[in-house]
Amino acid sequence: MTEPAVIRPAVIADAPGIARVHWDSHQSTYVEPGRVPRDKVEGWTYADRIRAWTTNLAIANDVYPAPEGFHRMEIQVAVVGGEHDGEHDGEHGGEIVGWANTSTGRDADRPRELELEGLYVLDEFHGGGVGQALLDAAIGDRPAYLWVLADNPRAHAFYRRNGFEPDGVSKVDEWWHVHEVRFVR
């Protein structure tokens, strides 16, 4: 049985762990199924992702205001192993196995005042409740919206179980060149 994850707000020192989950999830969600070419995903390097998440976490933790190209979000992490006293996982031997981030929304035509921008869990922790715990911590039962790959039935089923439904709006993500649909509750 997999050890239960502890969900907590992310701190700046979590940036490498979040970036690793982001990298690994993009490999399994985009590259391996052939949705996005490997060179496109890997062009946003692990080091680039650490820098981006360090900036996002500094903004989220009120270290400084958002510079151009960034916005304030709330970020939760799922950690397994080690001691969990609210400090970052690096000091206590824990491992970040998932994360979720929310904001007031990136879209001008947003249907809700809360967007679940991302929720990623390492493949080996799928089906163990980590994603549900992250969703509960990130948005609870509040009205929200999110974008999900149009051809990701597992994610669609997860969000539907949590009261989200497609609202008929779709788009092509300009960076990844993937078709996404919007879910709202």
PDB file of C-alpha atoms in Angstrom:
ATOM      1  CA  MET A   1       0.000   0.000   0.000  1.00  0.00           C
ATOM      2  CA  THR A   2       1.226   3.475  -0.886  1.00  0.00           C
ATOM      3  CA  GLU A   3       1.955   5.844   1.964  1.00  0.00           C
ATOM      4  CA  PRO A   4      -0.701   8.565   2.260  1.00  0.00           C
ATOM      5  CA  ALA A   5       0.294  11.981   1.019  1.00  0.00           C
ATOM      6  CA  VAL A   6       0.245  15.094   3.150  1.00  0.00           C
ATOM      7  CA  ILE A   7      -1.238  18.114   1.360  1.00  0.00           C
ATOM      8  CA  ARG A   8       0.128  21.525   2.296  1.00  0.00           C
ATOM      9  CA  PRO A   9       0.685  24.982   0.808  1.00  0.00           C
ATOM     10  CA  ALA A  10       3.838  25.089  -1.285  1.00  0.00           C
ATOM     11  CA  VAL A  11       6.895  27.070  -0.239  1.00  0.00           C
ATOM     12  CA  ILE A  12       9.688  28.423  -2.431  1.00  0.00           C
ATOM     13  CA  ALA A  13      11.980  25.493  -1.631  1.00  0.00           C
ATOM     14  CA  ASP A  14       9.400  23.183  -3.284  1.00  0.00           C
ATOM     15  CA  ALA A  15      10.205  24.540  -6.762  1.00  0.00           C
ATOM     16  CA  PRO A  16      12.523  21.661  -7.806  1.00  0.00           C
ATOM     17  CA  GLY A  17      10.001  19.035  -6.636  1.00  0.00           C
ATOM     18  CA  ILE A  18       7.108  20.748  -8.395  1.00  0.00           C
ATOM     19  CA  ALA A  19       9.232  21.116 -11.548  1.00  0.00           C
ATOM     20  CA  ARG A  20      10.079  17.393 -11.444  1.00  0.00           C
ATOM     21  CA  VAL A  21       6.404  16.395 -11.193  1.00  0.00           C
ATOM     22  CA  HIS A  22       5.622  18.865 -13.997  1.00  0.00           C
ATOM     23  CA  TRP A  23       8.401  17.406 -16.182  1.00  0.00           C
ATOM     24  CA  ASP A  24       7.492  13.762 -15.504  1.00  0.00           C
ATOM     25  CA  SER A  25       3.767  14.419 -16.005  1.00  0.00           C
ATOM     26  CA  HIS A  26       4.369  16.196 -19.299  1.00  0.00           C
ATOM     27  CA  GLN A  27       6.401  13.208 -20.461  1.00  0.00           C
ATOM     28  CA  SER A  28       3.615  10.736 -19.638  1.00  0.00           C
ATOM     29  CA  THR A  29       0.685  12.978 -20.640  1.00  0.00           C
ATOM     30  CA  TYR A  30       2.072  14.682 -23.745  1.00  0.00           C
ATOM     31  CA  VAL A  31       5.134  12.847 -25.100  1.00  0.00           C
ATOM     32  CA  GLU A  32       4.462   9.134 -24.531  1.00  0.00           C
ATOM     33  CA  PRO A  33       0.931   9.145 -26.012  1.00  0.00           C
ATOM     34  CA  GLY A  34       2.227  11.196 -28.957  1.00  0.00           C
ATOM     35  CA  ARG A  35       0.186  14.328 -28.211  1.00  0.00           C
ATOM     36  CA  VAL A  36       3.184  16.680 -28.336  1.00  0.00           C
ATOM     37  CA  PRO A  37       6.612  16.111 -29.916  1.00  0.00           C
ATOM     38  CA  ARG A  38       9.361  15.288 -27.396  1.00  0.00           C
ATOM     39  CA  ASP A  39      11.542  18.212 -28.491  1.00  0.00           C
ATOM     40  CA  LYS A  40       8.673  20.651 -27.808  1.00  0.00           C
ATOM     41  CA  VAL A  41       8.126  19.361 -24.259  1.00  0.00           C
ATOM     42  CA  GLU A  42      11.830  19.079 -23.531  1.00  0.00           C
ATOM     43  CA  GLY A  43      12.497  22.517 -25.004  1.00  0.00           C
ATOM     44  CA  TRP A  44      11.044  23.830 -21.738  1.00  0.00           C
ATOM     45  CA  THR A  45      13.891  22.354 -19.737  1.00  0.00           C
ATOM     46  CA  TYR A  46      13.817  21.118 -16.179  1.00  0.00           C
ATOM     47  CA  ALA A  47      16.024  24.089 -15.193  1.00  0.00           C
ATOM     48  CA  ASP A  48      13.583  26.491 -16.926  1.00  0.00           C
ATOM     49  CA  ARG A  49      10.721  24.931 -14.987  1.00  0.00           C
ATOM     50  CA  ILE A  50      12.585  25.303 -11.674  1.00  0.00           C
ATOM     51  CA  ARG A  51      13.108  29.006 -12.421  1.00  0.00           C
ATOM     52  CA  ALA A  52       9.445  29.489 -13.368  1.00  0.00           C
ATOM     53  CA  TRP A  53       8.171  27.654 -10.277  1.00  0.00           C
ATOM     54  CA  THR A  54      10.611  29.530  -8.034  1.00  0.00           C
ATOM     55  CA  THR A  55       9.139  32.781  -9.362  1.00  0.00           C
ATOM     56  CA  ASN A  56       5.541  31.527  -9.032  1.00  0.00           C
ATOM     57  CA  LEU A  57       6.190  30.390  -5.457  1.00  0.00           C
ATOM     58  CA  ALA A  58       7.911  33.659  -4.499  1.00  0.00           C
ATOM     59  CA  ILE A  59       4.845  35.529  -5.754  1.00  0.00           C
ATOM     60  CA  ALA A  60       2.446  33.084  -4.048  1.00  0.00           C
ATOM     61  CA  ASN A  61       4.340  33.482  -0.774  1.00  0.00           C
ATOM     62  CA  ASP A  62       4.307  37.318  -1.017  1.00  0.00           C
ATOM     63  CA  VAL A  63       8.070  37.672  -1.399  1.00  0.00           C
ATOM     64  CA  TYR A  64       7.522  40.129  -4.248  1.00  0.00           C
ATOM     65  CA  PRO A  65       4.749  41.226  -6.634  1.00  0.00           C
ATOM     66  CA  ALA A  66       4.215  39.475  -9.947  1.00  0.00           C
ATOM     67  CA  PRO A  67       6.599  40.619 -12.676  1.00  0.00           C
ATOM     68  CA  GLU A  68       5.385  40.851 -16.275  1.00  0.00           C
ATOM     69  CA  GLY A  69       4.328  37.457 -17.564  1.00  0.00           C
ATOM     70  CA  PHE A  70       3.449  36.054 -14.129  1.00  0.00           C
ATOM     71  CA  HIS A  71       0.366  36.285 -11.939  1.00  0.00           C
ATOM     72  CA  ARG A  72      -0.409  35.359  -8.360  1.00  0.00           C
ATOM     73  CA  MET A  73      -1.641  31.838  -7.740  1.00  0.00           C
ATOM     74  CA  GLU A  74      -2.146  29.542  -4.796  1.00  0.00           C
ATOM     75  CA  ILE A  75      -0.167  26.320  -4.946  1.00  0.00           C
ATOM     76  CA  GLN A  76      -0.673  23.125  -2.953  1.00  0.00           C
ATOM     77  CA  VAL A  77       1.712  20.158  -2.908  1.00  0.00           C
ATOM     78  CA  ALA A  78       1.274  16.494  -2.030  1.00  0.00           C
ATOM     79  CA  VAL A  79       4.237  15.093  -0.094  1.00  0.00           C
ATOM     80  CA  VAL A  80       5.039  11.522   0.929  1.00  0.00           C
ATOM     81  CA  GLY A  81       7.783  10.319   3.259  1.00  0.00           C
ATOM     82  CA  GLY A  82       9.735  12.254   5.837  1.00  0.00           C
ATOM     83  CA  GLU A  83       8.426  14.427   8.615  1.00  0.00           C
ATOM     84  CA  HIS A  84       5.612  16.838   7.829  1.00  0.00           C
ATOM     85  CA  ASP A  85       5.666  19.806  10.149  1.00  0.00           C
ATOM     86  CA  GLY A  86       4.897  22.468   7.578  1.00  0.00           C
ATOM     87  CA  GLU A  87       8.503  22.956   6.508  1.00  0.00           C
ATOM     88  CA  HIS A  88       9.621  22.189   2.982  1.00  0.00           C
ATOM     89  CA  ASP A  89      10.127  18.569   2.094  1.00  0.00           C
ATOM     90  CA  GLY A  90      13.843  18.840   1.345  1.00  0.00           C
ATOM     91  CA  GLU A  91      14.748  19.176   5.019  1.00  0.00           C
ATOM     92  CA  HIS A  92      12.658  16.181   6.033  1.00  0.00           C
ATOM     93  CA  GLY A  93      13.255  13.655   3.286  1.00  0.00           C
ATOM     94  CA  GLY A  94       9.774  13.878   1.792  1.00  0.00           C
ATOM     95  CA  GLU A  95       9.019  13.711  -1.894  1.00  0.00           C
ATOM     96  CA  ILE A  96       6.598  15.928  -3.788  1.00  0.00           C
ATOM     97  CA  VAL A  97       4.343  13.571  -5.757  1.00  0.00           C
ATOM     98  CA  GLY A  98       1.754  16.059  -6.975  1.00  0.00           C
ATOM     99  CA  TRP A  99       0.637  19.663  -6.997  1.00  0.00           C
ATOM    100  CA  ALA A 100      -2.313  21.866  -7.841  1.00  0.00           C
ATOM    101  CA  ASN A 101      -2.432  25.566  -8.583  1.00  0.00           C
ATOM    102  CA  THR A 102      -5.328  28.011  -8.726  1.00  0.00           C
ATOM    103  CA  SER A 103      -5.822  31.669  -9.546  1.00  0.00           C
ATOM    104  CA  THR A 104      -8.557  34.171 -10.253  1.00  0.00           C
ATOM    105  CA  GLY A 105      -8.382  33.010 -13.865  1.00  0.00           C
ATOM    106  CA  ARG A 106      -6.265  33.688 -16.902  1.00  0.00           C
ATOM    107  CA  ASP A 107      -9.144  34.125 -19.343  1.00  0.00           C
ATOM    108  CA  ALA A 108     -10.931  37.395 -20.133  1.00  0.00           C
ATOM    109  CA  ASP A 109     -14.172  35.448 -20.603  1.00  0.00           C
ATOM    110  CA  ARG A 110     -13.744  33.313 -17.497  1.00  0.00           C
ATOM    111  CA  PRO A 111     -17.019  31.738 -16.385  1.00  0.00           C
ATOM    112  CA  ARG A 112     -15.991  31.656 -12.694  1.00  0.00           C
ATOM    113  CA  GLU A 113     -13.749  33.706 -10.416  1.00  0.00           C
ATOM    114  CA  LEU A 114     -11.553  30.665  -9.660  1.00  0.00           C
ATOM    115  CA  GLU A 115      -9.516  28.647 -12.158  1.00  0.00           C
ATOM    116  CA  LEU A 116      -7.839  25.351 -11.419  1.00  0.00           C
ATOM    117  CA  GLU A 117      -4.829  26.028 -13.625  1.00  0.00           C
ATOM    118  CA  GLY A 118      -3.101  22.725 -13.081  1.00  0.00           C
ATOM    119  CA  LEU A 119      -3.287  19.485 -11.162  1.00  0.00           C
ATOM    120  CA  TYR A 120      -0.547  16.924 -11.715  1.00  0.00           C
ATOM    121  CA  VAL A 121       0.216  13.692  -9.880  1.00  0.00           C
ATOM    122  CA  LEU A 122       3.059  11.296 -10.633  1.00  0.00           C
ATOM    123  CA  ASP A 123       1.762   8.254 -12.518  1.00  0.00           C
ATOM    124  CA  GLU A 124       2.669   5.819  -9.743  1.00  0.00           C
ATOM    125  CA  PHE A 125       0.312   7.708  -7.406  1.00  0.00           C
ATOM    126  CA  HIS A 126      -2.703   7.746  -9.771  1.00  0.00           C
ATOM    127  CA  GLY A 127      -5.778   6.139  -8.269  1.00  0.00           C
ATOM    128  CA  GLY A 128      -4.559   6.491  -4.688  1.00  0.00           C
ATOM    129  CA  GLY A 129      -6.494   9.608  -3.687  1.00  0.00           C
ATOM    130  CA  VAL A 130      -3.655  12.125  -4.126  1.00  0.00           C
ATOM    131  CA  GLY A 131      -5.396  13.967  -6.961  1.00  0.00           C
ATOM    132  CA  GLN A 132      -8.642  14.112  -4.993  1.00  0.00           C
ATOM    133  CA  ALA A 133      -6.842  15.424  -1.909  1.00  0.00           C
ATOM    134  CA  LEU A 134      -5.118  18.097  -3.988  1.00  0.00           C
ATOM    135  CA  LEU A 135      -8.390  19.133  -5.643  1.00  0.00           C
ATOM    136  CA  ASP A 136     -10.116  19.306  -2.252  1.00  0.00           C
ATOM    137  CA  ALA A 137      -7.315  21.452  -0.812  1.00  0.00           C
ATOM    138  CA  ALA A 138      -7.072  23.707  -3.853  1.00  0.00           C
ATOM    139  CA  ILE A 139     -10.748  24.482  -4.495  1.00  0.00           C
ATOM    140  CA  GLY A 140     -12.903  22.553  -2.039  1.00  0.00           C
ATOM    141  CA  ASP A 141     -16.509  22.783  -3.172  1.00  0.00           C
ATOM    142  CA  ARG A 142     -16.241  26.306  -4.645  1.00  0.00           C
ATOM    143  CA  PRO A 143     -17.425  27.090  -8.179  1.00  0.00           C
ATOM    144  CA  ALA A 144     -14.452  26.940 -10.543  1.00  0.00           C
ATOM    145  CA  TYR A 145     -13.364  26.216 -14.076  1.00  0.00           C
ATOM    146  CA  LEU A 146     -10.442  24.441 -15.713  1.00  0.00           C
ATOM    147  CA  TRP A 147      -9.029  23.438 -19.081  1.00  0.00           C
ATOM    148  CA  VAL A 148      -8.285  19.789 -19.850  1.00  0.00           C
ATOM    149  CA  LEU A 149      -7.012  17.944 -22.905  1.00  0.00           C
ATOM    150  CA  ALA A 150      -9.947  17.020 -25.125  1.00  0.00           C
ATOM    151  CA  ASP A 151      -8.585  13.478 -25.504  1.00  0.00           C
ATOM    152  CA  ASN A 152      -7.914  12.703 -21.833  1.00  0.00           C
ATOM    153  CA  PRO A 153     -10.861  10.537 -20.730  1.00  0.00           C
ATOM    154  CA  ARG A 154      -9.301   9.700 -17.350  1.00  0.00           C
ATOM    155  CA  ALA A 155      -9.118  13.399 -16.429  1.00  0.00           C
ATOM    156  CA  HIS A 156     -12.634  14.016 -17.780  1.00  0.00           C
ATOM    157  CA  ALA A 157     -14.014  11.241 -15.553  1.00  0.00           C
ATOM    158  CA  PHE A 158     -12.150  12.609 -12.515  1.00  0.00           C
ATOM    159  CA  TYR A 159     -13.495  16.121 -12.988  1.00  0.00           C
ATOM    160  CA  ARG A 160     -17.025  14.895 -13.696  1.00  0.00           C
ATOM    161  CA  ARG A 161     -16.962  12.920 -10.419  1.00  0.00           C
ATOM    162  CA  ASN A 162     -16.222  16.255  -8.788  1.00  0.00           C
ATOM    163  CA  GLY A 163     -19.168  18.089 -10.336  1.00  0.00           C
ATOM    164  CA  PHE A 164     -17.461  19.625 -13.372  1.00  0.00           C
ATOM    165  CA  GLU A 165     -19.026  19.444 -16.821  1.00  0.00           C
ATOM    166  CA  PRO A 166     -17.830  20.660 -20.220  1.00  0.00           C
ATOM    167  CA  ASP A 167     -19.472  23.985 -21.080  1.00  0.00           C
ATOM    168  CA  GLY A 168     -19.013  23.683 -24.839  1.00  0.00           C
ATOM    169  CA  VAL A 169     -15.996  26.005 -25.049  1.00  0.00           C
ATOM    170  CA  SER A 170     -12.768  24.655 -26.525  1.00  0.00           C
ATOM    171  CA  LYS A 171      -9.455  26.014 -27.773  1.00  0.00           C
ATOM    172  CA  VAL A 172      -6.109  24.998 -29.177  1.00  0.00           C
ATOM    173  CA  ASP A 173      -3.327  25.704 -26.693  1.00  0.00           C
ATOM    174  CA  GLU A 174      -0.931  27.919 -28.647  1.00  0.00           C
ATOM    175  CA  TRP A 175       2.194  26.640 -26.876  1.00  0.00           C
ATOM    176  CA  TRP A 176       1.538  22.883 -26.863  1.00  0.00           C
ATOM    177  CA  HIS A 177      -0.694  22.734 -29.962  1.00  0.00           C
ATOM    178  CA  VAL A 178      -3.219  20.509 -28.194  1.00  0.00           C
ATOM    179  CA  HIS A 179      -7.008  20.719 -28.206  1.00  0.00           C
ATOM    180  CA  GLU A 180      -8.484  21.581 -24.799  1.00  0.00           C
ATOM    181  CA  VAL A 181     -12.025  21.752 -23.493  1.00  0.00           C
ATOM    182  CA  ARG A 182     -13.283  23.870 -20.618  1.00  0.00           C
ATOM    183  CA  PHE A 183     -15.011  22.241 -17.638  1.00  0.00           C
ATOM    184  CA  VAL A 184     -17.083  24.321 -15.204  1.00  0.00           C
ATOM    185  CA  ARG A 185     -18.950  23.751 -11.954  1.00  0.00           C
TER     186      ARG A 185
END
